[in-house]
PDB file of C-alpha atoms in Angstrom:
ATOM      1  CA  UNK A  28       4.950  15.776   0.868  1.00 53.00           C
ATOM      2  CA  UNK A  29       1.647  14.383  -0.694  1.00 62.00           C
ATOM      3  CA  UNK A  30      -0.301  14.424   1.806  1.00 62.00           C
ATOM      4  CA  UNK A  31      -3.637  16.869   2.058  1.00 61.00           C
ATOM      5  CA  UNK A  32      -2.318  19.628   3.891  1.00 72.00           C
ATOM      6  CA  UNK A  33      -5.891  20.190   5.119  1.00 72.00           C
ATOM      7  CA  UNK A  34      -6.485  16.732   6.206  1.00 75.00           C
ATOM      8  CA  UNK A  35      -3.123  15.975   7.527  1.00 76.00           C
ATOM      9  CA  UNK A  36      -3.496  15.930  11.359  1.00 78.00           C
ATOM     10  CA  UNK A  37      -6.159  13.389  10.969  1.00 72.00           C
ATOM     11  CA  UNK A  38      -4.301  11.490   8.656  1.00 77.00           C
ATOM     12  CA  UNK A  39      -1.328  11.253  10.648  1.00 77.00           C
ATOM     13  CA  UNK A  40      -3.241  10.492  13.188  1.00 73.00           C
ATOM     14  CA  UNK A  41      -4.878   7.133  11.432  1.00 72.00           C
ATOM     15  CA  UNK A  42      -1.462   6.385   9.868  1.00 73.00           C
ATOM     16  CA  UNK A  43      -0.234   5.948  13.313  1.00 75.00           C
ATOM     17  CA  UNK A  44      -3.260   4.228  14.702  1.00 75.00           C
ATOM     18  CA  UNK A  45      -3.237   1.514  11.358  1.00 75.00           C
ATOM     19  CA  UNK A  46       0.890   1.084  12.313  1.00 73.00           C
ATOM     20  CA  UNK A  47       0.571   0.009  16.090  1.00 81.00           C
ATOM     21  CA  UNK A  48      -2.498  -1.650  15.137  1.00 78.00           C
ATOM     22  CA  UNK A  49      -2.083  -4.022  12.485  1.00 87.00           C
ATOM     23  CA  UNK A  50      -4.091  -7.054  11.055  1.00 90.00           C
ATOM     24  CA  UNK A  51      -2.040 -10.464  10.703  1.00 93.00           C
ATOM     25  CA  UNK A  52      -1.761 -10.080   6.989  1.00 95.00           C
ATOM     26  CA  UNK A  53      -0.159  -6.787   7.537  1.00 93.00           C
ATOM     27  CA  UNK A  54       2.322  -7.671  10.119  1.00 94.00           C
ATOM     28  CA  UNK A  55       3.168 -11.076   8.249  1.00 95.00           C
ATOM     29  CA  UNK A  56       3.766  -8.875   5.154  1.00 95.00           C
ATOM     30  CA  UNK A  57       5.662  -6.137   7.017  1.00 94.00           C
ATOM     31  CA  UNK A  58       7.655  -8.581   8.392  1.00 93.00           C
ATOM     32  CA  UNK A  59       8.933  -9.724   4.801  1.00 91.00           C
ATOM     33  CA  UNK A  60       9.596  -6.183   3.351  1.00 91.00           C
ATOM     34  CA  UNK A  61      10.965  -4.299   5.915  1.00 79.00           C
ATOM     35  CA  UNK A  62      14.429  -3.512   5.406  1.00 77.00           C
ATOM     36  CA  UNK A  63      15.405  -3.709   1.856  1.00 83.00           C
ATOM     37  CA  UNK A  64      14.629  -7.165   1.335  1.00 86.00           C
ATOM     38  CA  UNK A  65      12.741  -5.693  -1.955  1.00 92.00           C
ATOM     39  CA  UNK A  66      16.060  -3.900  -3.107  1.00 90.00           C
ATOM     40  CA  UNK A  67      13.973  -0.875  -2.174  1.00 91.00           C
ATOM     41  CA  UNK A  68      12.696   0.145   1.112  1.00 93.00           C
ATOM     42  CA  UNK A  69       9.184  -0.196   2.400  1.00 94.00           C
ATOM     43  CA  UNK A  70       7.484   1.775   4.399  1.00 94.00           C
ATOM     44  CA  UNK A  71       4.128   1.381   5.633  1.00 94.00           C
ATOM     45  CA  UNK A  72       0.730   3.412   6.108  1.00 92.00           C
ATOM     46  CA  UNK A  73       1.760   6.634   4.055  1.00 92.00           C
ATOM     47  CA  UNK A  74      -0.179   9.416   3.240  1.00 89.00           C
ATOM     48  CA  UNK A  75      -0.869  10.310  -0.386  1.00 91.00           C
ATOM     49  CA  UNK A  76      -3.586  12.982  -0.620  1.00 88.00           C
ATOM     50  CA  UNK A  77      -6.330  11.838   1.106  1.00 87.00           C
ATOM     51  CA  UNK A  78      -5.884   8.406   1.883  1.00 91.00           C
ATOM     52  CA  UNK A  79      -3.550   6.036   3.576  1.00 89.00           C
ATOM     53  CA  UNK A  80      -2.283   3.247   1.627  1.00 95.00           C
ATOM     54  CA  UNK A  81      -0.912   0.191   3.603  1.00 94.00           C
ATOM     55  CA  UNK A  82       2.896  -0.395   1.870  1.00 96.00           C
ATOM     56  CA  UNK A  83       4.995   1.621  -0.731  1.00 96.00           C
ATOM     57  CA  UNK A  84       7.661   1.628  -2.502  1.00 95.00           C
ATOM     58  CA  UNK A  85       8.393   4.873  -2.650  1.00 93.00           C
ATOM     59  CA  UNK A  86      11.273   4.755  -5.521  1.00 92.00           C
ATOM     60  CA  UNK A  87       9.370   2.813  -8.174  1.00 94.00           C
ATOM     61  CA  UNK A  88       5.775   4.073  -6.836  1.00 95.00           C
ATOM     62  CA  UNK A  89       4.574   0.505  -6.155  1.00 96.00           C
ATOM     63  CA  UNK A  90       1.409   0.406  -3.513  1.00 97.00           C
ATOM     64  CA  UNK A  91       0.475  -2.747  -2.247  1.00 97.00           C
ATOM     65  CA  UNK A  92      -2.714  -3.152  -0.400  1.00 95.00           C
ATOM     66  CA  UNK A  93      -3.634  -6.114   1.435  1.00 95.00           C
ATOM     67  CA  UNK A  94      -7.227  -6.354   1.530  1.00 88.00           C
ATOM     68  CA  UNK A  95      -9.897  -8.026   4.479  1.00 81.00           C
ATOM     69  CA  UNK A  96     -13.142  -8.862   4.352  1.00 63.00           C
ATOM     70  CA  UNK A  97     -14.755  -5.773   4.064  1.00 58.00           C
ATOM     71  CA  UNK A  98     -12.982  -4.841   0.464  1.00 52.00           C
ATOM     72  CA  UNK A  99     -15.344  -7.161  -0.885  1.00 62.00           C
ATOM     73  CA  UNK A 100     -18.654  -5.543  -0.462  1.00 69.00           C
ATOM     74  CA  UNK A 101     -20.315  -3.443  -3.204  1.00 71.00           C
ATOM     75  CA  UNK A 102     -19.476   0.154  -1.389  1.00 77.00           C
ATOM     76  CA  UNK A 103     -16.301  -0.933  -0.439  1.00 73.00           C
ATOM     77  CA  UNK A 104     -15.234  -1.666  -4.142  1.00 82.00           C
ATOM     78  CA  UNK A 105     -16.470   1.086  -5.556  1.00 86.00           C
ATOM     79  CA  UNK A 106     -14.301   3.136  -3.152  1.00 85.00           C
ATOM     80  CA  UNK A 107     -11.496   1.519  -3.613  1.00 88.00           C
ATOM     81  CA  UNK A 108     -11.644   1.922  -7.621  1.00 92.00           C
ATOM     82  CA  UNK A 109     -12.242   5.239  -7.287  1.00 93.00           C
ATOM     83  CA  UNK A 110      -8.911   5.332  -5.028  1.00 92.00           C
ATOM     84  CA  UNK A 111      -7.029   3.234  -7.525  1.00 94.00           C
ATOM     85  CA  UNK A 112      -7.988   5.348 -10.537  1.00 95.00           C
ATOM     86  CA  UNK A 113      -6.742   8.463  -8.194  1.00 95.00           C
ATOM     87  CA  UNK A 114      -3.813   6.643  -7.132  1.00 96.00           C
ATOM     88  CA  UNK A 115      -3.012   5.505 -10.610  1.00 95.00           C
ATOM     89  CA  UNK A 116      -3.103   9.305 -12.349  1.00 95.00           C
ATOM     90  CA  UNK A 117      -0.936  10.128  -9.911  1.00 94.00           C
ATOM     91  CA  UNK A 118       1.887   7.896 -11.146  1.00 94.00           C
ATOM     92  CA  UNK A 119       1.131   4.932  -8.713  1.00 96.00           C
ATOM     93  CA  UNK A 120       1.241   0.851  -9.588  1.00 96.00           C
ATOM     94  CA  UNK A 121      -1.275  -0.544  -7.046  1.00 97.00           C
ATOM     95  CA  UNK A 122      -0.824  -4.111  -6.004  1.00 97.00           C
ATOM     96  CA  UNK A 123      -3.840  -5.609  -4.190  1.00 95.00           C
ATOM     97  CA  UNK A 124      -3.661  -8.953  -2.463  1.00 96.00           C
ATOM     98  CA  UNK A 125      -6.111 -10.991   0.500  1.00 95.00           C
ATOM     99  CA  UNK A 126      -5.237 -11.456   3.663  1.00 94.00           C
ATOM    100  CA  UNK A 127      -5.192 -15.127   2.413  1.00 95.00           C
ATOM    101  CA  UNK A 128      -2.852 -14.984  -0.349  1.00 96.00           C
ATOM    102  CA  UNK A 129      -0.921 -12.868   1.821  1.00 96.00           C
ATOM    103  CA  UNK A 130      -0.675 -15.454   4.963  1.00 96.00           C
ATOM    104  CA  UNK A 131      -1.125 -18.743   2.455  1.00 96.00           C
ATOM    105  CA  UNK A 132       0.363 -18.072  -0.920  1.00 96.00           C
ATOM    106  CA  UNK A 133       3.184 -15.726   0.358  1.00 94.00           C
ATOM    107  CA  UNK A 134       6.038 -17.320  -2.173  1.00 95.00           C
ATOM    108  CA  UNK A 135       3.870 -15.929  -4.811  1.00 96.00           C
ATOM    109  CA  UNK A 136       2.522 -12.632  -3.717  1.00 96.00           C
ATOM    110  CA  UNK A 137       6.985 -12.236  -3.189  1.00 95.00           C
ATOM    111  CA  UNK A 138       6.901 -13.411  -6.755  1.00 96.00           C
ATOM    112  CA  UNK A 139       4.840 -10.832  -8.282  1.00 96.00           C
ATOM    113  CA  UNK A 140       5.935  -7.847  -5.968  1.00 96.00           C
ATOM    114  CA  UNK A 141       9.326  -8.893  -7.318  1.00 95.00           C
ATOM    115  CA  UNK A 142       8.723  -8.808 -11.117  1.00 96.00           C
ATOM    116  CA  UNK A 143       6.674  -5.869 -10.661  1.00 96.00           C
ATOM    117  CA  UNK A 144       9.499  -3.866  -8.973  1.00 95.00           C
ATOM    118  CA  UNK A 145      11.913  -4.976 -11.554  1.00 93.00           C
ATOM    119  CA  UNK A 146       9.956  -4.079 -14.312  1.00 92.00           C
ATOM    120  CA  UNK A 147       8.727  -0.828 -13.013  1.00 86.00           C
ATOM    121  CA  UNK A 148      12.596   1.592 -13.069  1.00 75.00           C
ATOM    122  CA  UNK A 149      12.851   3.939  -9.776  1.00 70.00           C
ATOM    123  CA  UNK A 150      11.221   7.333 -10.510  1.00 70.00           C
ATOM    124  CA  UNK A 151      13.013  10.586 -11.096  1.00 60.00           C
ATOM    125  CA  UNK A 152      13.302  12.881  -7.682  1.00 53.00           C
ATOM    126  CA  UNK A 153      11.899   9.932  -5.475  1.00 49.00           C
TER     127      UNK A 153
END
């Protein structure tokens, strides 16, 4: 479990809200990992401490985020580096793609999850 036990209900809550309710980058991207098409599973909108990240895989650690519009203001950068540095001392790889390279470039955004993955051996007890 890695969730905030304090701040789990909520959590859950938004997990499961961001699951039935996902943008067209998501689902597009869902719809090419799920399974084990990887050689890992997916899963998608887990809980790690206090925030929900959008894909993992959970054997090697690998996060990948696929990031709208709003990523790309000043406030919403400087949360999500403070999320990645968190993530990252926690043991996490996080991949971030658009929701353009994600519906228009998806042979390489495969590409790179790939050679990450296989580069990156599963983790002990995961």
């Amino acid at each position: 479990m890695t969730a905030n036990p304090m701040d789990y209900g909520l959590l859950k809550a938004n997990a499961r809200a961001n699951r039935k309710n996902m943008t067209e980058a998501e689902s597009a991207f869902w719809s090419m990992s799920k399974g084990n098409s990887f050689g890992q599973r997916c899963i998608r909108q887990h809980i790690i401490g206090d925030y929900i990240v959008d894909f993992l895989f959970r054997k090697s650690k690998v996060i990948v985020e696929i990031d709208g519009g709003y990523h790309f203001t000043d406030e919403q950068q400087h949360n999500d580096a403070i999320r990645t540095d968190w993530l990252e001392h926690m043991g996490y790889t996080i991949l971030r793609f658009t929701n353009e390279q994600v519906l228009c470039d998806s042979e390489n955004v495969i590409k790179i999850i790939q050679t990450t993955l296989s580069n990156i051996p599963p983790k002990q007890g995961n």
